[in-house]
CSV table of C-alpha atoms and ligand atoms in Angstrom, one decimal:
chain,number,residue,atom,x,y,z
P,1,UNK,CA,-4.7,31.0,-14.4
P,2,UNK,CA,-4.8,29.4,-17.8
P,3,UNK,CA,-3.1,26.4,-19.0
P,4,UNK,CA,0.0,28.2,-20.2
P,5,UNK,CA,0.5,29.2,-16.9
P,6,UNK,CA,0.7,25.4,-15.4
P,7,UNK,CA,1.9,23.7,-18.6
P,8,UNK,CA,4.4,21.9,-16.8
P,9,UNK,CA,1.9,20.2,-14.3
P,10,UNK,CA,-1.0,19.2,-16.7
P,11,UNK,CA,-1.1,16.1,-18.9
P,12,UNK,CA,-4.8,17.4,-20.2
P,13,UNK,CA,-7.2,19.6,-20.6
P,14,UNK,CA,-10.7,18.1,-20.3
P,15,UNK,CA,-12.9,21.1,-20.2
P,16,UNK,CA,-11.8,24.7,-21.2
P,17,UNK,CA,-12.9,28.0,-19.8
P,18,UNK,CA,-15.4,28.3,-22.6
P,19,UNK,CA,-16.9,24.8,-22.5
P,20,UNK,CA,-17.3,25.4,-18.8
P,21,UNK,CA,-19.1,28.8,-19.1
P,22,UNK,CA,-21.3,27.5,-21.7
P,23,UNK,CA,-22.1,24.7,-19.6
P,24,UNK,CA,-23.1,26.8,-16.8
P,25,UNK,CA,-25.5,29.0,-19.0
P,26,UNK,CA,-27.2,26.2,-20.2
P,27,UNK,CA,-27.8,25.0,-16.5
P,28,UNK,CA,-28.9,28.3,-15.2
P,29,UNK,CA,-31.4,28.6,-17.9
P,30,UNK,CA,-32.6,25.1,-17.0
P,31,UNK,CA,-32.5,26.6,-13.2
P,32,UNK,CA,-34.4,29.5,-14.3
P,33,UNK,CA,-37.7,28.0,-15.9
P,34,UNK,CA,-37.6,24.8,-13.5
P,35,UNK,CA,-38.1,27.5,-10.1
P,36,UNK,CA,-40.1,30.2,-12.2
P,37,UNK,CA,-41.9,31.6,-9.3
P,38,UNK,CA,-40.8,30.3,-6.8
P,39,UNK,CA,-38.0,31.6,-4.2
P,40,UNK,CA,-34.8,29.6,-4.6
P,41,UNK,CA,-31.8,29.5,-2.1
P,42,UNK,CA,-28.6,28.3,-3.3
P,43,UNK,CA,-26.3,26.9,-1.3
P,44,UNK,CA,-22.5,26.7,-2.4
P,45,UNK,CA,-20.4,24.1,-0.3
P,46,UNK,CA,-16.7,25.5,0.4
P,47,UNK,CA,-14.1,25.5,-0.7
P,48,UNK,CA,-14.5,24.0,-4.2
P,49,UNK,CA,-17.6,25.6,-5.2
P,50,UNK,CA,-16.9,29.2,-5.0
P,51,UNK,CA,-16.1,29.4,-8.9
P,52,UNK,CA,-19.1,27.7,-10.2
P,53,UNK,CA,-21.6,30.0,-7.4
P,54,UNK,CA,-20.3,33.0,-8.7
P,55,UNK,CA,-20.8,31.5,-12.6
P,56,UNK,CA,-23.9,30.0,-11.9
P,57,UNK,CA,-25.2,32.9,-10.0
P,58,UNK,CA,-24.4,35.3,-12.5
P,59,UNK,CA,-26.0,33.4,-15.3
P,60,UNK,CA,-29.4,33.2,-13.5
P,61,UNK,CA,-32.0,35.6,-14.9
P,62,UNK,CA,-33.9,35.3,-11.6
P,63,UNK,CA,-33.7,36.6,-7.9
P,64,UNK,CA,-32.3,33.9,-5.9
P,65,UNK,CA,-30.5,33.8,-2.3
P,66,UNK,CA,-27.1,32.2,-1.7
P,67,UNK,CA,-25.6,31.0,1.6
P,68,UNK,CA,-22.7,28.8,2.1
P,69,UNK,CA,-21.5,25.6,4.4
P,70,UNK,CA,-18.0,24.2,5.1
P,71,UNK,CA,-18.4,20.4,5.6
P,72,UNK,CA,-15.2,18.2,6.3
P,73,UNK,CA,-15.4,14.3,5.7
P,74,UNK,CA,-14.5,12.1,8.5
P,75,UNK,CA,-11.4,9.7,7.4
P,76,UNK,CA,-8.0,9.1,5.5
P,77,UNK,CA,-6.5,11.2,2.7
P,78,UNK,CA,-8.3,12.1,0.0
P,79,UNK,CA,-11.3,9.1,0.4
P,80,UNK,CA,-14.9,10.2,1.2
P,81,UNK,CA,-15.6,7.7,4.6
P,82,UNK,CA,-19.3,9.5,4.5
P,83,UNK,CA,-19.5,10.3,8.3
P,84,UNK,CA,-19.5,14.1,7.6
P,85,UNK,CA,-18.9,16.9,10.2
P,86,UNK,CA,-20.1,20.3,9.9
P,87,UNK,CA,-17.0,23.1,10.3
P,88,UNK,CA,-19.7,26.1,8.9
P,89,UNK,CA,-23.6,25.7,9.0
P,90,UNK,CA,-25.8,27.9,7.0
P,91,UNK,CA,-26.8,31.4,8.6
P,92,UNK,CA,-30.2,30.7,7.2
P,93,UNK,CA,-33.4,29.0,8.3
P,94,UNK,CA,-34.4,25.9,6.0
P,95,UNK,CA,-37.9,25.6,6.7
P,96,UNK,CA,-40.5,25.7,3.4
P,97,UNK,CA,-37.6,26.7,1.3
P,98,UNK,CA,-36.1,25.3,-1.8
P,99,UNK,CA,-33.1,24.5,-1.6
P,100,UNK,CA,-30.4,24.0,-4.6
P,101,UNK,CA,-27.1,22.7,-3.4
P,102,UNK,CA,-23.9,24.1,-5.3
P,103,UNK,CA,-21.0,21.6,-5.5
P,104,UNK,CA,-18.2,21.6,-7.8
P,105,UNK,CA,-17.7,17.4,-7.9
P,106,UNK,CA,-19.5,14.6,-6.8
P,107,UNK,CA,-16.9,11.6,-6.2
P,108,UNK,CA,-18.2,8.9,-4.1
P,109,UNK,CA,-21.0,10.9,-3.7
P,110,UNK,CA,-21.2,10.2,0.3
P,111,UNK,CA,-20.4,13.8,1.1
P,112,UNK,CA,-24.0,15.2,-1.2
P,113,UNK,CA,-26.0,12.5,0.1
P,114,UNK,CA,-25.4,12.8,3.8
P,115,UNK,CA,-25.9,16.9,3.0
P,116,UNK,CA,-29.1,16.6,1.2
P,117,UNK,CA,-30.8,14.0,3.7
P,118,UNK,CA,-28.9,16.8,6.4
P,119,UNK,CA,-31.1,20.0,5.1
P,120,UNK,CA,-34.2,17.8,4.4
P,121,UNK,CA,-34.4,17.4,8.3
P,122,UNK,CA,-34.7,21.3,8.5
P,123,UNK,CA,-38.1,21.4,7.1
P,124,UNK,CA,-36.9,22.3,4.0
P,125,UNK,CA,-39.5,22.3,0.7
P,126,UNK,CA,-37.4,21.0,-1.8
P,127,UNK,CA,-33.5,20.1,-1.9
P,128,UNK,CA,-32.2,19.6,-5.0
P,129,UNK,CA,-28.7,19.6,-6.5
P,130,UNK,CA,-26.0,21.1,-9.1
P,131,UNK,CA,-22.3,20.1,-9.6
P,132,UNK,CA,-20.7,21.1,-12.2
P,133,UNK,CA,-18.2,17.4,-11.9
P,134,UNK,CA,-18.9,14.1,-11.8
P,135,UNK,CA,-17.4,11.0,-11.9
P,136,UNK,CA,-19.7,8.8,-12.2
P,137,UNK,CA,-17.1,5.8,-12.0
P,138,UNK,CA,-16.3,6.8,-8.4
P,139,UNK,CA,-20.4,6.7,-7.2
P,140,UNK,CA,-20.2,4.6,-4.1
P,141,UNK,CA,-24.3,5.6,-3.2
P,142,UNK,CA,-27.0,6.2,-5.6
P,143,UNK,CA,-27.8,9.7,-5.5
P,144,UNK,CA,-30.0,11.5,-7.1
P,145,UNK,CA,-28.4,14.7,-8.7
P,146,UNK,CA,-30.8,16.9,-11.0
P,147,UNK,CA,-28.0,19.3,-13.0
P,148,UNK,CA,-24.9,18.2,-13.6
P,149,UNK,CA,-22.3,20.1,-15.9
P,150,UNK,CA,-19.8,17.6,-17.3
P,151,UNK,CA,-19.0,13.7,-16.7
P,152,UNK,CA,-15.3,13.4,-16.0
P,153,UNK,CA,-13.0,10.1,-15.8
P,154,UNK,CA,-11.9,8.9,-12.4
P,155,UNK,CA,-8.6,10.3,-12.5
P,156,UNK,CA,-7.1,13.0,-10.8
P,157,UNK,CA,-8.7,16.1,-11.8
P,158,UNK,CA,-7.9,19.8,-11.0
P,159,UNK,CA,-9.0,23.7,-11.5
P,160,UNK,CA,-12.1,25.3,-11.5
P,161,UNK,CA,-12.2,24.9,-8.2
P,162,UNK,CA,-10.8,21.2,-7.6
P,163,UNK,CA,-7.5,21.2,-5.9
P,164,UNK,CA,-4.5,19.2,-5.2
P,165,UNK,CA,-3.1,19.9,-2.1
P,166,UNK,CA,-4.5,23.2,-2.1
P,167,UNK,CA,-3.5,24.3,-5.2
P,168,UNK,CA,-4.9,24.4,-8.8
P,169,UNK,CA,-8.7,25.9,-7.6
P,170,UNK,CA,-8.0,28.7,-9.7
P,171,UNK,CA,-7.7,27.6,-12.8
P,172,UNK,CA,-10.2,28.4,-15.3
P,173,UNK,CA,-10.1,24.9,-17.3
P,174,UNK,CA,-10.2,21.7,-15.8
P,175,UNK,CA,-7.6,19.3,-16.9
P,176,UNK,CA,-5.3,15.6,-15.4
P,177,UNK,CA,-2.4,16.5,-13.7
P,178,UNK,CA,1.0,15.3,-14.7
P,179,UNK,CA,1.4,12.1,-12.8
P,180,UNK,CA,5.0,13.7,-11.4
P,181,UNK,CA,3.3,16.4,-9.5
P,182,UNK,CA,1.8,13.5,-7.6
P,183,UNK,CA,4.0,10.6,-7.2
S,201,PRP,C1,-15.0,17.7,-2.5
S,201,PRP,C2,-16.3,18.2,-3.1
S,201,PRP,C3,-17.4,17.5,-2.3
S,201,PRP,C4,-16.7,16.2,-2.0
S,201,PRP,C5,-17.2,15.2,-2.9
S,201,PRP,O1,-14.7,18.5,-1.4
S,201,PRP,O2,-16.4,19.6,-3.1
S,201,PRP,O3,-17.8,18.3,-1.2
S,201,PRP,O4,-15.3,16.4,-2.1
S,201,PRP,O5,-16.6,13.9,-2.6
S,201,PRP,P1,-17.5,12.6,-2.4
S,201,PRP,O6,-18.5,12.6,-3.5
S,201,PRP,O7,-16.5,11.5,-2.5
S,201,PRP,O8,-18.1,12.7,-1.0
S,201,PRP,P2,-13.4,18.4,-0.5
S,201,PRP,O9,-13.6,17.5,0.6
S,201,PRP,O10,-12.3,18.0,-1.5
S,201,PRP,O11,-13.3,19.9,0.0
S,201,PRP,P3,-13.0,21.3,-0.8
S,201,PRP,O12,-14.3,21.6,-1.5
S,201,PRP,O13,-12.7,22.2,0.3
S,201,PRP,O14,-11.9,21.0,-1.8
């Protein structure tokens, strides 16, 4: 969907489809020369960071493997409490691999740092991680994230993956919503 399609619902566009993809090639070719050599696995955390695997992915120059977990945040609403539960674990085994977790946005940033020191446990060589958000306003835990797309404001934020309610992941900007869709 593009912004004509949701008009209605957005107050703004932050990033657009371009300044997204242009983002992500830059990141991949910072991905590229930092593993030269070396066997990377990435792992995309569902739901929100199906778009930016397959862009990411596709932008890499190099072989790597990709897996996938489902993790679900213990709590109310839409807060991060940080006690995290894992609903699908990775079919792959961790030990002397590096690692590159996938996210699209890091909030508190409870959800990444329980999930990094998670796959460290496994024996793992290196974990490191991508997002292509972050609201660095929201940071409840320092965390140490190596490639990161695009600051955003602590606001509510859709597309590209983020949702609201379920809805919005598939647009190809990422823009405020339209404080009436939410009030
Ligand atoms: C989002 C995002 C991260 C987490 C970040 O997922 O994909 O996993 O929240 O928040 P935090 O930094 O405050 O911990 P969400 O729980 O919304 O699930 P989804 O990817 O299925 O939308």
């Amino acid at each position: 969907m593009d912004s004509t399609d949701v008009q209605a619902d957005l107050k703004h566009v932050l990033y657009t489809k371009e300044q997204i993809q242009q983002r992500i090639t830059e990141l991949a070719a910072q991905i590229d020369k930092d593993y030269e050599g070396r066997e990377l696995l990435i792992v995309g955390v569902l739901k929100g960071a199906v778009m930016v695997m397959a862009d990411l992915a596709r932008a890499l120059h190099s072989h790597v493997s990709m897996d996938w977990m489902a993790v679900s945040s213990y709590g109310s609403g839409t807060q991060s409490s940080g006690v995290v539960r894992i609903l699908k674990d990775l079919d792959t085994d961790l030990m002397g691999k590096d690692v590159l977790i996938v996210e699209d946005i890091i909030d508190s940033g409870l959800t990444l740092s329980w999930l990094k020191t998670n796959l460290e446990s496994r024996g793992t060589s290196s974990v490191e991680i991508c997002t292509a958000f972050r609201k660095p306003d929201a940071a409840k835990v320092e965390l140490d994230v190596k490639y990161v797309g695009y600051d955003l404001p602590n606001e509510f934020v859709v597309g590209y993956g983020l949702d609201y309610a379920e809805k919005y992941r598939n647009l190809e900007f990422v823009g405020t919503l339209a404080p009436h869709v939410y009030e």
